[in-house]
Short mmCIF file of C-alpha atoms in Angstrom, two decimals:
data_model
loop_
_atom_site.label_atom_id
_atom_site.label_comp_id
_atom_site.label_asym_id
_atom_site.label_seq_id
_atom_site.Cartn_x
_atom_site.Cartn_y
_atom_site.Cartn_z
CA MET A 1 64.94 3.87 141.37
CA ARG A 2 67.58 5.49 143.54
CA ARG A 3 66.68 6.99 146.94
CA LEU A 4 67.75 10.48 147.87
CA GLY A 5 69.95 10.63 150.91
CA GLY A 6 68.90 12.66 153.96
CA SER A 7 71.31 15.51 153.22
CA ARG A 8 70.23 15.71 149.58
CA LEU A 9 66.57 15.78 150.59
CA ALA A 10 67.24 18.51 153.16
CA GLY A 11 69.17 20.50 150.53
CA ALA A 12 66.31 20.17 148.05
CA GLY A 13 63.85 21.36 150.73
CA ALA A 14 66.03 24.37 151.59
CA LEU A 15 66.32 25.28 147.90
CA ALA A 16 62.52 25.08 147.51
CA LEU A 17 62.05 27.42 150.49
CA LEU A 18 64.55 29.92 149.08
CA LEU A 19 62.87 29.90 145.69
CA SER A 20 59.40 30.35 147.21
CA ALA A 21 60.67 33.44 149.07
CA CYS A 22 61.87 34.91 145.76
CA ALA A 23 58.42 34.30 144.29
CA GLY A 24 56.76 36.53 146.88
CA GLY A 25 56.12 33.96 149.59
CA ASN A 26 55.20 36.73 152.06
CA VAL A 27 52.41 38.01 149.83
CA ARG A 28 48.92 36.69 150.46
CA PRO A 29 46.94 35.48 147.44
CA VAL A 30 44.00 37.70 146.52
CA SER A 31 41.02 36.31 148.44
CA ASP A 32 37.89 37.49 150.22
CA THR A 33 38.48 35.20 153.17
CA PRO A 34 39.27 35.57 155.92
CA VAL A 35 37.89 39.06 156.42
CA LYS A 36 40.25 41.10 158.59
CA ILE A 37 38.83 43.77 160.89
CA GLY A 38 42.00 44.27 162.89
CA LYS A 39 42.92 45.91 166.17
CA PRO A 40 42.96 49.66 166.83
CA TYR A 41 46.12 51.27 165.47
CA LYS A 42 47.82 54.65 165.75
CA ILE A 43 49.25 56.70 162.86
CA ARG A 44 50.74 60.18 163.37
CA GLY A 45 49.09 60.54 166.78
CA THR A 46 45.59 59.52 165.65
CA THR A 47 44.04 56.24 166.76
CA TYR A 48 41.88 54.39 164.23
CA VAL A 49 39.46 51.65 165.28
CA PRO A 50 38.56 49.20 162.49
CA GLU A 51 35.01 47.89 162.69
CA ALA A 52 32.31 46.18 160.67
CA ASP A 53 29.92 48.85 159.41
CA PRO A 54 27.36 47.29 157.04
CA GLY A 55 25.51 50.60 156.60
CA TYR A 56 28.62 52.69 155.80
CA ASP A 57 27.58 55.64 153.60
CA MET A 58 29.78 58.75 153.72
CA LEU A 59 30.50 61.91 151.79
CA GLY A 60 34.03 63.25 151.63
CA TYR A 61 37.08 63.45 149.41
CA ALA A 62 38.94 60.78 147.49
CA SER A 63 42.57 60.95 146.51
CA TRP A 64 44.57 58.33 144.65
CA TYR A 65 47.89 56.56 144.91
CA GLY A 66 49.90 54.48 142.50
CA SER A 67 53.65 54.82 142.88
CA GLU A 68 53.71 52.11 145.53
CA SER A 69 53.64 49.36 142.87
CA GLY A 70 54.90 46.06 144.22
CA ASN A 71 54.39 46.99 147.87
CA VAL A 72 52.20 44.83 150.05
CA THR A 73 48.78 46.13 151.18
CA SER A 74 47.52 46.01 154.77
CA LEU A 75 45.63 42.84 153.80
CA GLY A 76 48.91 41.25 152.74
CA GLU A 77 48.22 41.30 149.00
CA ARG A 78 50.58 42.75 146.42
CA PHE A 79 49.57 46.34 145.56
CA ARG A 80 48.85 46.67 141.86
CA PRO A 81 48.14 50.30 140.93
CA GLU A 82 46.19 49.41 137.79
CA TRP A 83 43.66 47.27 139.72
CA ILE A 84 40.36 48.71 140.99
CA THR A 85 41.21 48.83 144.70
CA ALA A 86 41.33 51.37 147.50
CA ALA A 87 42.49 52.13 151.02
CA HIS A 88 40.17 52.97 153.92
CA ARG A 89 40.99 53.70 157.55
CA THR A 90 38.50 51.46 159.37
CA LEU A 91 36.35 49.23 157.13
CA PRO A 92 37.11 45.48 157.24
CA LEU A 93 39.61 44.14 154.71
CA PRO A 94 38.45 43.31 152.14
CA THR A 95 35.25 45.33 151.79
CA TYR A 96 33.44 46.30 148.63
CA VAL A 97 32.19 49.84 148.15
CA GLU A 98 30.42 51.85 145.50
CA VAL A 99 32.18 55.16 144.89
CA THR A 100 30.26 58.01 143.23
CA ALA A 101 32.05 61.07 141.81
CA LEU A 102 29.95 64.07 142.82
CA ASP A 103 31.18 66.15 139.87
CA THR A 104 29.89 63.73 137.24
CA GLY A 105 27.62 61.19 138.93
CA ARG A 106 29.80 58.34 137.63
CA ARG A 107 29.78 55.25 139.90
CA ILE A 108 32.16 52.30 140.20
CA LEU A 109 32.58 49.25 142.43
CA VAL A 110 35.90 49.09 144.31
CA ARG A 111 37.56 46.46 146.50
CA ILE A 112 39.17 47.88 149.66
CA ASN A 113 42.34 45.95 150.56
CA ASP A 114 44.53 48.57 152.26
CA ARG A 115 44.59 51.16 155.06
CA GLY A 116 44.62 54.93 154.56
CA PRO A 117 44.37 57.82 153.84
CA PHE A 118 46.13 59.22 156.88
CA GLY A 119 46.76 62.73 158.10
CA ALA A 120 44.54 65.68 158.84
CA SER A 121 42.17 65.97 155.90
CA LYS A 122 38.61 65.26 154.82
CA ARG A 123 39.74 62.38 152.60
CA ILE A 124 37.71 59.25 153.31
CA ILE A 125 39.24 56.94 150.69
CA ASP A 126 42.46 56.55 148.70
CA LEU A 127 41.77 55.03 145.29
CA SER A 128 44.32 53.07 143.30
CA ARG A 129 45.39 54.73 140.05
CA GLY A 130 43.19 52.27 138.13
CA ALA A 131 40.13 53.11 140.24
CA ALA A 132 40.76 56.87 139.92
CA GLU A 133 41.05 56.54 136.14
CA LEU A 134 37.87 54.44 135.91
CA LEU A 135 35.96 56.93 138.07
CA GLY A 136 37.31 59.81 135.97
CA VAL A 137 38.98 61.67 138.86
CA LYS A 138 42.68 60.94 138.30
CA THR A 139 43.52 64.36 136.85
CA GLN A 140 41.80 66.14 139.75
CA GLY A 141 44.00 64.64 142.44
CA LEU A 142 41.26 65.25 145.01
CA ALA A 143 37.61 64.61 144.21
CA ARG A 144 34.29 64.96 146.05
CA VAL A 145 32.77 61.49 146.46
CA ARG A 146 30.15 59.37 148.13
CA VAL A 147 31.36 55.98 149.44
CA GLN A 148 28.79 53.28 150.25
CA ARG A 149 29.47 49.75 151.48
CA VAL A 150 27.84 47.23 149.14
CA GLU A 151 27.54 43.47 148.59
CA PRO A 152 28.26 43.02 144.88
CA SER A 153 27.43 39.92 142.90
CA SER A 154 29.86 37.02 142.99
CA LYS A 155 30.71 37.78 139.34
CA ASP A 156 31.68 41.39 140.20
CA ARG A 157 33.70 40.21 143.22
CA ASP A 158 35.54 37.70 141.07
CA ARG A 159 36.36 40.31 138.41
CA LEU A 160 37.70 42.74 141.04
CA ARG A 161 39.77 39.99 142.69
CA ARG A 162 41.37 39.31 139.28
CA GLY A 163 42.22 42.97 138.66
CA LYS A 164 39.37 43.66 136.24
CA HIS A 165 36.69 46.27 136.71
CA ALA A 166 33.21 45.15 137.72
CA ARG A 167 30.12 45.67 135.59
CA ASP A 168 29.41 49.24 134.50
CA LEU A 169 27.01 51.09 136.78
CA ALA A 170 24.65 53.73 135.44
CA PRO A 171 25.45 57.24 136.69
CA VAL A 172 23.21 58.57 139.47
CA SER A 173 20.27 60.66 138.29
CA GLY A 174 20.50 64.43 138.14
CA ARG A 175 18.12 64.81 141.08
CA VAL A 176 20.11 62.42 143.29
CA LEU A 177 23.38 64.08 142.29
CA GLN A 178 21.99 67.53 143.12
CA ASN A 179 20.85 66.22 146.52
CA LEU A 180 24.28 64.68 147.26
CA ARG A 181 26.05 67.92 146.32
CA ALA A 182 23.73 69.88 148.65
CA GLN A 183 24.44 67.44 151.49
CA PHE A 184 28.17 67.84 150.82
CA LEU A 185 27.93 71.64 151.09
CA ASN A 186 25.65 71.53 154.15
CA ALA A 187 28.16 69.27 155.91
CA GLY A 188 30.83 71.95 155.41
CA LEU A 189 33.04 69.65 153.39
#
């Protein structure tokens, strides 16, 4: 067997590095570890302070985004608009949330892997196109929602990490939905 010379070995190593860069070497594989809370950051004059918030449960508006296909999320993963993901300003990355559409009571599990929405608005979450379609709010553009932090089963986490939707959740009951809508109005949202 013939040995490779030092220059040939160095050339082969350089070629391997170049090819790995073309394959998206700067993109992090989809994983739940490590969890990234991050440092405070400033966007358009507003400072956001990421923090762990196990009891997160908020009412507000959801919008969706999807034309950023191929971009990298704040977590370092490739953004795939058809996956069931979302952006949030301060929750750790990744975090799992249950999103409820207040118009229909439909609920879905979503994996947060990006930062946003930004700007002066009452939006509390930006859904990927896939998540907006699954929740049934894509045509609305802006939808009234409840967002709750959850700890889904390992099977649901695995499905979301692979770009699939988690198990179907039953819609909230009429009484609960009526209560959420009243809270939304009372909050002046």
